[in-house]
Amino acid sequence: MNKSGLASMGILLSAFFWGTSGILTQIGLVETTPMQLIAIRFIVAAMVAGVFLKPNLKSLSSKSMITGLVLSALLTVMYVTSTIGLKYTSASNAGFIIGAAVVFVPIINQLLFKAKGKPKEYVAAVICLIGLGLVTLAGSTPLNYGDLLCFGDTIAYALFIIYSSRISESEDLNLLGFIQYVLVALFSGTYSLLVEGPVLSIGLESMLVLLTLGVFCTFVAFQVQLRAQQHISAEKAGRLLTFIPIFTVLVDFLVFKTQLSPAAMLGGALIIMATVLGDLDFKHVFASLSGTVAEG
């Protein structure tokens, strides 16, 4: 498998962890506040990064620090809005809204960097949006305060995808990841201690949830995504990340026995179709078909 194929698999793995994290976050919020949860989650991620990535702090440059600050700011906005939003809306609603980042990626990329997307990418984005709506919003409640907060996450996530795809291959991704985790933990931890107070007690179940969020849904997911996005476009990464709500629905089904509706199954099929459409080389397909017809 080539680098692009491996990168696509990596993005799908990240999407699985994101899809699972919405459900785990709602469980974790039973015994913690949103900012406490974010702080603990990123403290765990920073500790794991320090052990496994062994970041070379001596190589820290002003460029790396600026890149880390930008990504950390986007991450902070993403997690504050989505974590608080999950107190007021369902995991599936949040998955749909955050997954809609795929629609904003080509638009923002064109507005900020004059990077024109291909027509098929815009068509694929719209199909993804329709599919996401069918997967997660069929029969759900109308938009509420939590949904609006998740829209903030959507924009921040689209910017994160675009900015991550523009990181130079010469950047030290181990150091960059470590900087992100430390800064987000610092931002959220400081706010939590000053405004919300210290965490008084956390049960075993919540502690296991927080550890899972920190190790797999933060450290592993971001490290895989940062590396994968060096080998595929921001638009393609955005399309692959629309699998987030599909994984959310699947985890709901496997863990909580939530039944899949016909609308959800149709929506999943549309998302898969849109992902294939965005990557399809129509010129090559038509040339192959023409050659087959001519031979016949």
PDB file of C-alpha atoms in Angstrom:
ATOM      1  CA  MET A   1       0.000   0.000   0.000  1.00  0.00           C
ATOM      2  CA  ASN A   2       1.357   3.463  -0.933  1.00  0.00           C
ATOM      3  CA  LYS A   3       1.733   6.414   1.455  1.00  0.00           C
ATOM      4  CA  SER A   4      -1.583   7.933   0.385  1.00  0.00           C
ATOM      5  CA  GLY A   5      -3.414   4.680   1.127  1.00  0.00           C
ATOM      6  CA  LEU A   6      -1.757   4.317   4.528  1.00  0.00           C
ATOM      7  CA  ALA A   7      -2.564   7.960   5.294  1.00  0.00           C
ATOM      8  CA  SER A   8      -6.226   7.367   4.448  1.00  0.00           C
ATOM      9  CA  MET A   9      -6.301   4.375   6.810  1.00  0.00           C
ATOM     10  CA  GLY A  10      -4.721   6.558   9.479  1.00  0.00           C
ATOM     11  CA  ILE A  11      -7.381   9.250   9.105  1.00  0.00           C
ATOM     12  CA  LEU A  12     -10.094   6.577   9.379  1.00  0.00           C
ATOM     13  CA  LEU A  13      -8.480   5.327  12.598  1.00  0.00           C
ATOM     14  CA  SER A  14      -8.533   8.879  13.960  1.00  0.00           C
ATOM     15  CA  ALA A  15     -12.179   9.191  12.901  1.00  0.00           C
ATOM     16  CA  PHE A  16     -12.965   6.026  14.891  1.00  0.00           C
ATOM     17  CA  PHE A  17     -11.430   7.511  18.034  1.00  0.00           C
ATOM     18  CA  TRP A  18     -13.272  10.829  17.499  1.00  0.00           C
ATOM     19  CA  GLY A  19     -16.538   8.949  17.001  1.00  0.00           C
ATOM     20  CA  THR A  20     -15.994   7.045  20.233  1.00  0.00           C
ATOM     21  CA  SER A  21     -14.886  10.110  22.206  1.00  0.00           C
ATOM     22  CA  GLY A  22     -18.300  11.809  22.063  1.00  0.00           C
ATOM     23  CA  ILE A  23     -19.925   8.931  23.951  1.00  0.00           C
ATOM     24  CA  LEU A  24     -17.002   8.638  26.401  1.00  0.00           C
ATOM     25  CA  THR A  25     -17.102  12.389  27.045  1.00  0.00           C
ATOM     26  CA  GLN A  26     -20.758  12.241  28.057  1.00  0.00           C
ATOM     27  CA  ILE A  27     -19.903   9.443  30.517  1.00  0.00           C
ATOM     28  CA  GLY A  28     -16.951  11.428  31.893  1.00  0.00           C
ATOM     29  CA  LEU A  29     -19.040  14.572  32.402  1.00  0.00           C
ATOM     30  CA  VAL A  30     -21.112  12.779  35.060  1.00  0.00           C
ATOM     31  CA  GLU A  31     -18.326  13.341  37.624  1.00  0.00           C
ATOM     32  CA  THR A  32     -16.323  16.220  36.134  1.00  0.00           C
ATOM     33  CA  THR A  33     -16.938  19.669  34.688  1.00  0.00           C
ATOM     34  CA  PRO A  34     -16.141  20.306  31.007  1.00  0.00           C
ATOM     35  CA  MET A  35     -12.895  22.190  31.717  1.00  0.00           C
ATOM     36  CA  GLN A  36     -11.766  19.612  34.282  1.00  0.00           C
ATOM     37  CA  LEU A  37     -12.345  16.855  31.746  1.00  0.00           C
ATOM     38  CA  ILE A  38     -10.372  18.697  29.047  1.00  0.00           C
ATOM     39  CA  ALA A  39      -7.510  19.430  31.473  1.00  0.00           C
ATOM     40  CA  ILE A  40      -7.227  15.817  32.684  1.00  0.00           C
ATOM     41  CA  ARG A  41      -7.553  14.509  29.127  1.00  0.00           C
ATOM     42  CA  PHE A  42      -4.661  16.629  27.849  1.00  0.00           C
ATOM     43  CA  ILE A  43      -2.502  16.142  30.949  1.00  0.00           C
ATOM     44  CA  VAL A  44      -2.716  12.391  30.283  1.00  0.00           C
ATOM     45  CA  ALA A  45      -1.912  12.963  26.589  1.00  0.00           C
ATOM     46  CA  ALA A  46       1.076  15.183  27.483  1.00  0.00           C
ATOM     47  CA  MET A  47       2.441  12.578  29.912  1.00  0.00           C
ATOM     48  CA  VAL A  48       2.116   9.791  27.323  1.00  0.00           C
ATOM     49  CA  ALA A  49       3.741  12.026  24.689  1.00  0.00           C
ATOM     50  CA  GLY A  50       6.619  12.804  27.043  1.00  0.00           C
ATOM     51  CA  VAL A  51       7.290   9.080  27.570  1.00  0.00           C
ATOM     52  CA  PHE A  52       6.788   7.714  24.049  1.00  0.00           C
ATOM     53  CA  LEU A  53       7.677  10.634  21.769  1.00  0.00           C
ATOM     54  CA  LYS A  54      10.678  11.844  23.787  1.00  0.00           C
ATOM     55  CA  PRO A  55      10.364  15.392  22.377  1.00  0.00           C
ATOM     56  CA  ASN A  56      13.662  17.183  21.877  1.00  0.00           C
ATOM     57  CA  LEU A  57      12.961  20.487  23.631  1.00  0.00           C
ATOM     58  CA  LYS A  58      16.420  21.768  22.674  1.00  0.00           C
ATOM     59  CA  SER A  59      15.310  21.846  19.024  1.00  0.00           C
ATOM     60  CA  LEU A  60      12.362  24.124  19.848  1.00  0.00           C
ATOM     61  CA  SER A  61      12.368  27.039  17.393  1.00  0.00           C
ATOM     62  CA  SER A  62      10.216  30.157  17.153  1.00  0.00           C
ATOM     63  CA  LYS A  63       8.523  28.642  14.082  1.00  0.00           C
ATOM     64  CA  SER A  64       7.639  25.436  15.954  1.00  0.00           C
ATOM     65  CA  MET A  65       6.345  27.460  18.896  1.00  0.00           C
ATOM     66  CA  ILE A  66       4.111  29.603  16.681  1.00  0.00           C
ATOM     67  CA  THR A  67       2.784  26.512  14.883  1.00  0.00           C
ATOM     68  CA  GLY A  68       2.157  24.845  18.237  1.00  0.00           C
ATOM     69  CA  LEU A  69       0.372  27.936  19.579  1.00  0.00           C
ATOM     70  CA  VAL A  70      -1.927  28.145  16.550  1.00  0.00           C
ATOM     71  CA  LEU A  71      -2.813  24.442  16.711  1.00  0.00           C
ATOM     72  CA  SER A  72      -3.253  24.632  20.495  1.00  0.00           C
ATOM     73  CA  ALA A  73      -5.585  27.621  20.195  1.00  0.00           C
ATOM     74  CA  LEU A  74      -7.695  25.770  17.625  1.00  0.00           C
ATOM     75  CA  LEU A  75      -7.701  22.633  19.787  1.00  0.00           C
ATOM     76  CA  THR A  76      -8.785  24.627  22.831  1.00  0.00           C
ATOM     77  CA  VAL A  77     -11.716  26.146  20.935  1.00  0.00           C
ATOM     78  CA  MET A  78     -12.612  22.714  19.530  1.00  0.00           C
ATOM     79  CA  TYR A  79     -12.655  20.955  22.874  1.00  0.00           C
ATOM     80  CA  VAL A  80     -14.254  23.715  24.930  1.00  0.00           C
ATOM     81  CA  THR A  81     -17.163  24.122  22.508  1.00  0.00           C
ATOM     82  CA  SER A  82     -17.709  20.396  21.880  1.00  0.00           C
ATOM     83  CA  THR A  83     -17.315  19.292  25.513  1.00  0.00           C
ATOM     84  CA  ILE A  84     -19.706  21.935  26.844  1.00  0.00           C
ATOM     85  CA  GLY A  85     -21.998  21.294  23.880  1.00  0.00           C
ATOM     86  CA  LEU A  86     -22.211  17.592  24.773  1.00  0.00           C
ATOM     87  CA  LYS A  87     -23.855  18.574  28.071  1.00  0.00           C
ATOM     88  CA  TYR A  88     -26.839  19.902  26.136  1.00  0.00           C
ATOM     89  CA  THR A  89     -27.062  17.766  22.995  1.00  0.00           C
ATOM     90  CA  SER A  90     -26.719  14.127  21.969  1.00  0.00           C
ATOM     91  CA  ALA A  91     -23.466  12.525  20.823  1.00  0.00           C
ATOM     92  CA  SER A  92     -25.017  11.819  17.411  1.00  0.00           C
ATOM     93  CA  ASN A  93     -26.146  15.429  16.928  1.00  0.00           C
ATOM     94  CA  ALA A  94     -22.656  16.603  17.881  1.00  0.00           C
ATOM     95  CA  GLY A  95     -21.160  14.065  15.468  1.00  0.00           C
ATOM     96  CA  PHE A  96     -23.252  15.416  12.596  1.00  0.00           C
ATOM     97  CA  ILE A  97     -22.451  19.057  13.286  1.00  0.00           C
ATOM     98  CA  ILE A  98     -18.722  18.479  13.790  1.00  0.00           C
ATOM     99  CA  GLY A  99     -18.640  16.172  10.769  1.00  0.00           C
ATOM    100  CA  ALA A 100     -19.988  19.047   8.681  1.00  0.00           C
ATOM    101  CA  ALA A 101     -16.437  20.445   8.783  1.00  0.00           C
ATOM    102  CA  VAL A 102     -15.990  18.591   5.478  1.00  0.00           C
ATOM    103  CA  VAL A 103     -18.225  21.199   3.847  1.00  0.00           C
ATOM    104  CA  PHE A 104     -16.210  24.108   5.225  1.00  0.00           C
ATOM    105  CA  VAL A 105     -12.723  22.751   4.440  1.00  0.00           C
ATOM    106  CA  PRO A 106     -12.720  23.493   0.659  1.00  0.00           C
ATOM    107  CA  ILE A 107     -14.580  26.795   1.207  1.00  0.00           C
ATOM    108  CA  ILE A 108     -12.218  28.111   3.914  1.00  0.00           C
ATOM    109  CA  ASN A 109      -9.194  26.773   2.029  1.00  0.00           C
ATOM    110  CA  GLN A 110     -10.237  28.790  -1.017  1.00  0.00           C
ATOM    111  CA  LEU A 111     -11.033  31.943   0.993  1.00  0.00           C
ATOM    112  CA  LEU A 112      -7.786  31.957   2.987  1.00  0.00           C
ATOM    113  CA  PHE A 113      -5.280  30.382   0.617  1.00  0.00           C
ATOM    114  CA  LYS A 114      -6.924  30.734  -2.824  1.00  0.00           C
ATOM    115  CA  ALA A 115      -6.730  26.939  -3.079  1.00  0.00           C
ATOM    116  CA  LYS A 116      -9.458  26.087  -5.560  1.00  0.00           C
ATOM    117  CA  GLY A 117     -11.038  22.709  -5.020  1.00  0.00           C
ATOM    118  CA  LYS A 118     -12.186  20.470  -7.837  1.00  0.00           C
ATOM    119  CA  PRO A 119     -15.929  20.541  -8.680  1.00  0.00           C
ATOM    120  CA  LYS A 120     -16.236  16.870  -7.702  1.00  0.00           C
ATOM    121  CA  GLU A 121     -14.900  17.742  -4.220  1.00  0.00           C
ATOM    122  CA  TYR A 122     -17.692  20.284  -3.667  1.00  0.00           C
ATOM    123  CA  VAL A 123     -20.277  17.771  -4.912  1.00  0.00           C
ATOM    124  CA  ALA A 124     -18.795  15.124  -2.602  1.00  0.00           C
ATOM    125  CA  ALA A 125     -18.951  17.565   0.333  1.00  0.00           C
ATOM    126  CA  VAL A 126     -22.659  18.240  -0.244  1.00  0.00           C
ATOM    127  CA  ILE A 127     -23.411  14.504  -0.527  1.00  0.00           C
ATOM    128  CA  CYS A 128     -21.462  13.952   2.709  1.00  0.00           C
ATOM    129  CA  LEU A 129     -23.571  16.610   4.438  1.00  0.00           C
ATOM    130  CA  ILE A 130     -26.815  14.960   3.299  1.00  0.00           C
ATOM    131  CA  GLY A 131     -25.529  11.568   4.415  1.00  0.00           C
ATOM    132  CA  LEU A 132     -24.476  12.911   7.799  1.00  0.00           C
ATOM    133  CA  GLY A 133     -27.914  14.416   8.292  1.00  0.00           C
ATOM    134  CA  LEU A 134     -29.591  11.082   7.563  1.00  0.00           C
ATOM    135  CA  VAL A 135     -27.215   9.189   9.860  1.00  0.00           C
ATOM    136  CA  THR A 136     -27.590  11.408  12.890  1.00  0.00           C
ATOM    137  CA  LEU A 137     -30.539  13.789  12.739  1.00  0.00           C
ATOM    138  CA  ALA A 138     -33.357  11.521  11.552  1.00  0.00           C
ATOM    139  CA  GLY A 139     -36.009  11.687  14.254  1.00  0.00           C
ATOM    140  CA  SER A 140     -33.865  13.755  16.649  1.00  0.00           C
ATOM    141  CA  THR A 141     -34.738  16.938  18.496  1.00  0.00           C
ATOM    142  CA  PRO A 142     -34.399  20.411  16.903  1.00  0.00           C
ATOM    143  CA  LEU A 143     -31.176  22.391  17.165  1.00  0.00           C
ATOM    144  CA  ASN A 144     -30.431  23.650  20.690  1.00  0.00           C
ATOM    145  CA  TYR A 145     -27.738  25.538  22.650  1.00  0.00           C
ATOM    146  CA  GLY A 146     -25.406  22.532  22.618  1.00  0.00           C
ATOM    147  CA  ASP A 147     -25.755  22.225  18.842  1.00  0.00           C
ATOM    148  CA  LEU A 148     -24.820  25.893  18.406  1.00  0.00           C
ATOM    149  CA  LEU A 149     -21.680  25.397  20.507  1.00  0.00           C
ATOM    150  CA  CYS A 150     -20.747  22.422  18.342  1.00  0.00           C
ATOM    151  CA  PHE A 151     -20.945  24.688  15.276  1.00  0.00           C
ATOM    152  CA  GLY A 152     -18.021  26.608  16.794  1.00  0.00           C
ATOM    153  CA  ASP A 153     -16.150  23.320  16.982  1.00  0.00           C
ATOM    154  CA  THR A 154     -16.969  22.688  13.313  1.00  0.00           C
ATOM    155  CA  ILE A 155     -15.266  25.886  12.131  1.00  0.00           C
ATOM    156  CA  ALA A 156     -12.264  25.370  14.419  1.00  0.00           C
ATOM    157  CA  TYR A 157     -11.932  21.762  13.243  1.00  0.00           C
ATOM    158  CA  ALA A 158     -12.043  22.781   9.581  1.00  0.00           C
ATOM    159  CA  LEU A 159      -9.254  25.294  10.262  1.00  0.00           C
ATOM    160  CA  PHE A 160      -7.287  22.628  12.156  1.00  0.00           C
ATOM    161  CA  ILE A 161      -7.543  20.219   9.205  1.00  0.00           C
ATOM    162  CA  ILE A 162      -6.400  22.906   6.753  1.00  0.00           C
ATOM    163  CA  TYR A 163      -3.542  24.155   8.938  1.00  0.00           C
ATOM    164  CA  SER A 164      -2.356  20.601   9.714  1.00  0.00           C
ATOM    165  CA  SER A 165      -2.148  19.793   5.997  1.00  0.00           C
ATOM    166  CA  ARG A 166       0.183  22.791   5.510  1.00  0.00           C
ATOM    167  CA  ILE A 167       2.707  21.774   8.147  1.00  0.00           C
ATOM    168  CA  SER A 168       6.084  21.201   6.545  1.00  0.00           C
ATOM    169  CA  GLU A 169       7.502  17.666   6.497  1.00  0.00           C
ATOM    170  CA  SER A 170      10.620  19.162   8.090  1.00  0.00           C
ATOM    171  CA  GLU A 171       8.657  19.952  11.274  1.00  0.00           C
ATOM    172  CA  ASP A 172       9.338  17.780  14.324  1.00  0.00           C
ATOM    173  CA  LEU A 173       5.875  16.240  14.769  1.00  0.00           C
ATOM    174  CA  ASN A 174       6.836  14.663  18.095  1.00  0.00           C
ATOM    175  CA  LEU A 175       7.749  18.056  19.514  1.00  0.00           C
ATOM    176  CA  LEU A 176       4.753  19.727  17.883  1.00  0.00           C
ATOM    177  CA  GLY A 177       2.332  17.200  19.377  1.00  0.00           C
ATOM    178  CA  PHE A 178       3.880  17.568  22.828  1.00  0.00           C
ATOM    179  CA  ILE A 179       3.570  21.375  22.649  1.00  0.00           C
ATOM    180  CA  GLN A 180      -0.120  21.090  21.750  1.00  0.00           C
ATOM    181  CA  TYR A 181      -0.977  18.767  24.623  1.00  0.00           C
ATOM    182  CA  VAL A 182       0.931  20.828  27.200  1.00  0.00           C
ATOM    183  CA  LEU A 183      -0.549  24.168  26.117  1.00  0.00           C
ATOM    184  CA  VAL A 184      -4.161  22.927  25.980  1.00  0.00           C
ATOM    185  CA  ALA A 185      -3.698  21.267  29.395  1.00  0.00           C
ATOM    186  CA  LEU A 186      -2.252  24.547  30.713  1.00  0.00           C
ATOM    187  CA  PHE A 187      -5.080  26.702  29.306  1.00  0.00           C
ATOM    188  CA  SER A 188      -7.913  24.451  30.488  1.00  0.00           C
ATOM    189  CA  GLY A 189      -6.248  23.487  33.779  1.00  0.00           C
ATOM    190  CA  THR A 190      -5.634  27.102  34.794  1.00  0.00           C
ATOM    191  CA  TYR A 191      -9.241  28.060  34.045  1.00  0.00           C
ATOM    192  CA  SER A 192     -10.548  24.980  35.855  1.00  0.00           C
ATOM    193  CA  LEU A 193      -8.550  25.673  39.037  1.00  0.00           C
ATOM    194  CA  LEU A 194      -9.334  29.405  39.126  1.00  0.00           C
ATOM    195  CA  VAL A 195     -13.031  29.231  38.203  1.00  0.00           C
ATOM    196  CA  GLU A 196     -14.320  25.716  38.905  1.00  0.00           C
ATOM    197  CA  GLY A 197     -12.016  24.562  41.706  1.00  0.00           C
ATOM    198  CA  PRO A 198     -10.087  21.281  42.032  1.00  0.00           C
ATOM    199  CA  VAL A 199     -11.539  17.858  41.227  1.00  0.00           C
ATOM    200  CA  LEU A 200     -12.774  16.413  44.527  1.00  0.00           C
ATOM    201  CA  SER A 201     -13.303  12.757  43.633  1.00  0.00           C
ATOM    202  CA  ILE A 202     -13.543  10.589  40.518  1.00  0.00           C
ATOM    203  CA  GLY A 203     -14.831   7.014  40.454  1.00  0.00           C
ATOM    204  CA  LEU A 204     -13.038   4.113  38.782  1.00  0.00           C
ATOM    205  CA  GLU A 205     -15.320   4.106  35.714  1.00  0.00           C
ATOM    206  CA  SER A 206     -14.822   7.824  35.089  1.00  0.00           C
ATOM    207  CA  MET A 207     -11.062   7.475  35.617  1.00  0.00           C
ATOM    208  CA  LEU A 208     -10.879   4.698  33.011  1.00  0.00           C
ATOM    209  CA  VAL A 209     -12.931   6.856  30.630  1.00  0.00           C
ATOM    210  CA  LEU A 210     -10.583   9.827  31.140  1.00  0.00           C
ATOM    211  CA  LEU A 211      -7.509   7.638  30.579  1.00  0.00           C
ATOM    212  CA  THR A 212      -9.024   6.251  27.367  1.00  0.00           C
ATOM    213  CA  LEU A 213      -9.847   9.771  26.178  1.00  0.00           C
ATOM    214  CA  GLY A 214      -6.324  10.977  26.944  1.00  0.00           C
ATOM    215  CA  VAL A 215      -4.370   8.057  25.474  1.00  0.00           C
ATOM    216  CA  PHE A 216      -6.396   6.899  22.472  1.00  0.00           C
ATOM    217  CA  CYS A 217      -8.858   9.686  21.612  1.00  0.00           C
ATOM    218  CA  THR A 218      -6.257  12.439  22.027  1.00  0.00           C
ATOM    219  CA  PHE A 219      -2.627  11.259  21.886  1.00  0.00           C
ATOM    220  CA  VAL A 220      -2.971   8.430  19.350  1.00  0.00           C
ATOM    221  CA  ALA A 221      -5.666  10.143  17.266  1.00  0.00           C
ATOM    222  CA  PHE A 222      -3.783  13.431  16.862  1.00  0.00           C
ATOM    223  CA  GLN A 223      -0.388  11.847  16.247  1.00  0.00           C
ATOM    224  CA  VAL A 224      -1.836   9.633  13.517  1.00  0.00           C
ATOM    225  CA  GLN A 225      -3.771  12.523  11.953  1.00  0.00           C
ATOM    226  CA  LEU A 226      -0.811  14.938  11.931  1.00  0.00           C
ATOM    227  CA  ARG A 227       1.362  12.380  10.149  1.00  0.00           C
ATOM    228  CA  ALA A 228      -1.339  11.226   7.751  1.00  0.00           C
ATOM    229  CA  GLN A 229      -2.183  14.750   6.610  1.00  0.00           C
ATOM    230  CA  GLN A 230       1.307  15.206   5.215  1.00  0.00           C
ATOM    231  CA  HIS A 231       0.436  12.706   2.471  1.00  0.00           C
ATOM    232  CA  ILE A 232      -3.164  13.608   1.525  1.00  0.00           C
ATOM    233  CA  SER A 233      -5.037  16.836   0.817  1.00  0.00           C
ATOM    234  CA  ALA A 234      -7.088  18.712   3.407  1.00  0.00           C
ATOM    235  CA  GLU A 235     -10.222  18.052   1.324  1.00  0.00           C
ATOM    236  CA  LYS A 236      -9.647  14.290   1.305  1.00  0.00           C
ATOM    237  CA  ALA A 237      -8.923  14.264   5.040  1.00  0.00           C
ATOM    238  CA  GLY A 238     -12.166  16.161   5.602  1.00  0.00           C
ATOM    239  CA  ARG A 239     -14.163  13.606   3.591  1.00  0.00           C
ATOM    240  CA  LEU A 240     -12.641  10.682   5.484  1.00  0.00           C
ATOM    241  CA  LEU A 241     -13.409  12.364   8.804  1.00  0.00           C
ATOM    242  CA  THR A 242     -17.115  12.353   7.921  1.00  0.00           C
ATOM    243  CA  PHE A 243     -17.001   8.743   9.108  1.00  0.00           C
ATOM    244  CA  ILE A 244     -16.931  10.123  12.681  1.00  0.00           C
ATOM    245  CA  PRO A 245     -20.733  10.010  13.198  1.00  0.00           C
ATOM    246  CA  ILE A 246     -20.918   6.595  11.515  1.00  0.00           C
ATOM    247  CA  PHE A 247     -18.503   5.248  14.116  1.00  0.00           C
ATOM    248  CA  THR A 248     -20.539   7.012  16.821  1.00  0.00           C
ATOM    249  CA  VAL A 249     -23.692   5.243  15.648  1.00  0.00           C
ATOM    250  CA  LEU A 250     -21.875   1.886  15.445  1.00  0.00           C
ATOM    251  CA  VAL A 251     -20.478   2.228  18.984  1.00  0.00           C
ATOM    252  CA  ASP A 252     -23.957   3.213  20.184  1.00  0.00           C
ATOM    253  CA  PHE A 253     -25.323   0.068  18.544  1.00  0.00           C
ATOM    254  CA  LEU A 254     -22.635  -2.305  19.862  1.00  0.00           C
ATOM    255  CA  VAL A 255     -22.452  -0.921  23.410  1.00  0.00           C
ATOM    256  CA  PHE A 256     -25.949   0.407  24.067  1.00  0.00           C
ATOM    257  CA  LYS A 257     -27.844  -1.742  21.503  1.00  0.00           C
ATOM    258  CA  THR A 258     -29.205   1.356  19.762  1.00  0.00           C
ATOM    259  CA  GLN A 259     -31.016   0.210  16.602  1.00  0.00           C
ATOM    260  CA  LEU A 260     -29.972   1.600  13.216  1.00  0.00           C
ATOM    261  CA  SER A 261     -32.830   3.166  11.281  1.00  0.00           C
ATOM    262  CA  PRO A 262     -33.211   2.788   7.493  1.00  0.00           C
ATOM    263  CA  ALA A 263     -32.372   6.511   7.218  1.00  0.00           C
ATOM    264  CA  ALA A 264     -29.108   5.953   9.110  1.00  0.00           C
ATOM    265  CA  MET A 265     -28.128   3.079   6.827  1.00  0.00           C
ATOM    266  CA  LEU A 266     -28.928   5.172   3.731  1.00  0.00           C
ATOM    267  CA  GLY A 267     -26.903   8.057   5.143  1.00  0.00           C
ATOM    268  CA  GLY A 268     -23.921   5.787   5.738  1.00  0.00           C
ATOM    269  CA  ALA A 269     -24.121   4.565   2.147  1.00  0.00           C
ATOM    270  CA  LEU A 270     -24.162   8.181   0.892  1.00  0.00           C
ATOM    271  CA  ILE A 271     -21.081   9.054   2.941  1.00  0.00           C
ATOM    272  CA  ILE A 272     -19.166   6.081   1.550  1.00  0.00           C
ATOM    273  CA  MET A 273     -20.311   7.002  -1.968  1.00  0.00           C
ATOM    274  CA  ALA A 274     -19.194  10.616  -1.475  1.00  0.00           C
ATOM    275  CA  THR A 275     -15.766   9.502  -0.249  1.00  0.00           C
ATOM    276  CA  VAL A 276     -15.310   7.308  -3.331  1.00  0.00           C
ATOM    277  CA  LEU A 277     -16.613  10.092  -5.603  1.00  0.00           C
ATOM    278  CA  GLY A 278     -14.115  12.595  -4.215  1.00  0.00           C
ATOM    279  CA  ASP A 279     -11.195  10.278  -4.978  1.00  0.00           C
ATOM    280  CA  LEU A 280     -12.380   8.926  -8.329  1.00  0.00           C
ATOM    281  CA  ASP A 281     -10.323   9.821 -11.412  1.00  0.00           C
ATOM    282  CA  PHE A 282     -13.143  10.285 -13.932  1.00  0.00           C
ATOM    283  CA  LYS A 283     -10.784  10.776 -16.898  1.00  0.00           C
ATOM    284  CA  HIS A 284      -9.136   7.444 -16.174  1.00  0.00           C
ATOM    285  CA  VAL A 285     -12.511   5.719 -15.686  1.00  0.00           C
ATOM    286  CA  PHE A 286     -13.957   7.125 -18.926  1.00  0.00           C
ATOM    287  CA  ALA A 287     -10.762   6.255 -20.815  1.00  0.00           C
ATOM    288  CA  SER A 288     -10.946   2.676 -19.533  1.00  0.00           C
ATOM    289  CA  LEU A 289     -14.618   2.397 -20.447  1.00  0.00           C
ATOM    290  CA  SER A 290     -13.980   3.810 -23.926  1.00  0.00           C
ATOM    291  CA  GLY A 291     -11.169   1.325 -24.448  1.00  0.00           C
ATOM    292  CA  THR A 292     -13.387  -1.553 -23.339  1.00  0.00           C
ATOM    293  CA  VAL A 293     -16.191  -0.474 -25.690  1.00  0.00           C
ATOM    294  CA  ALA A 294     -13.751  -0.065 -28.595  1.00  0.00           C
ATOM    295  CA  GLU A 295     -12.325  -3.550 -28.023  1.00  0.00           C
ATOM    296  CA  GLY A 296     -15.847  -4.985 -27.933  1.00  0.00           C
TER     297      GLY A 296
END
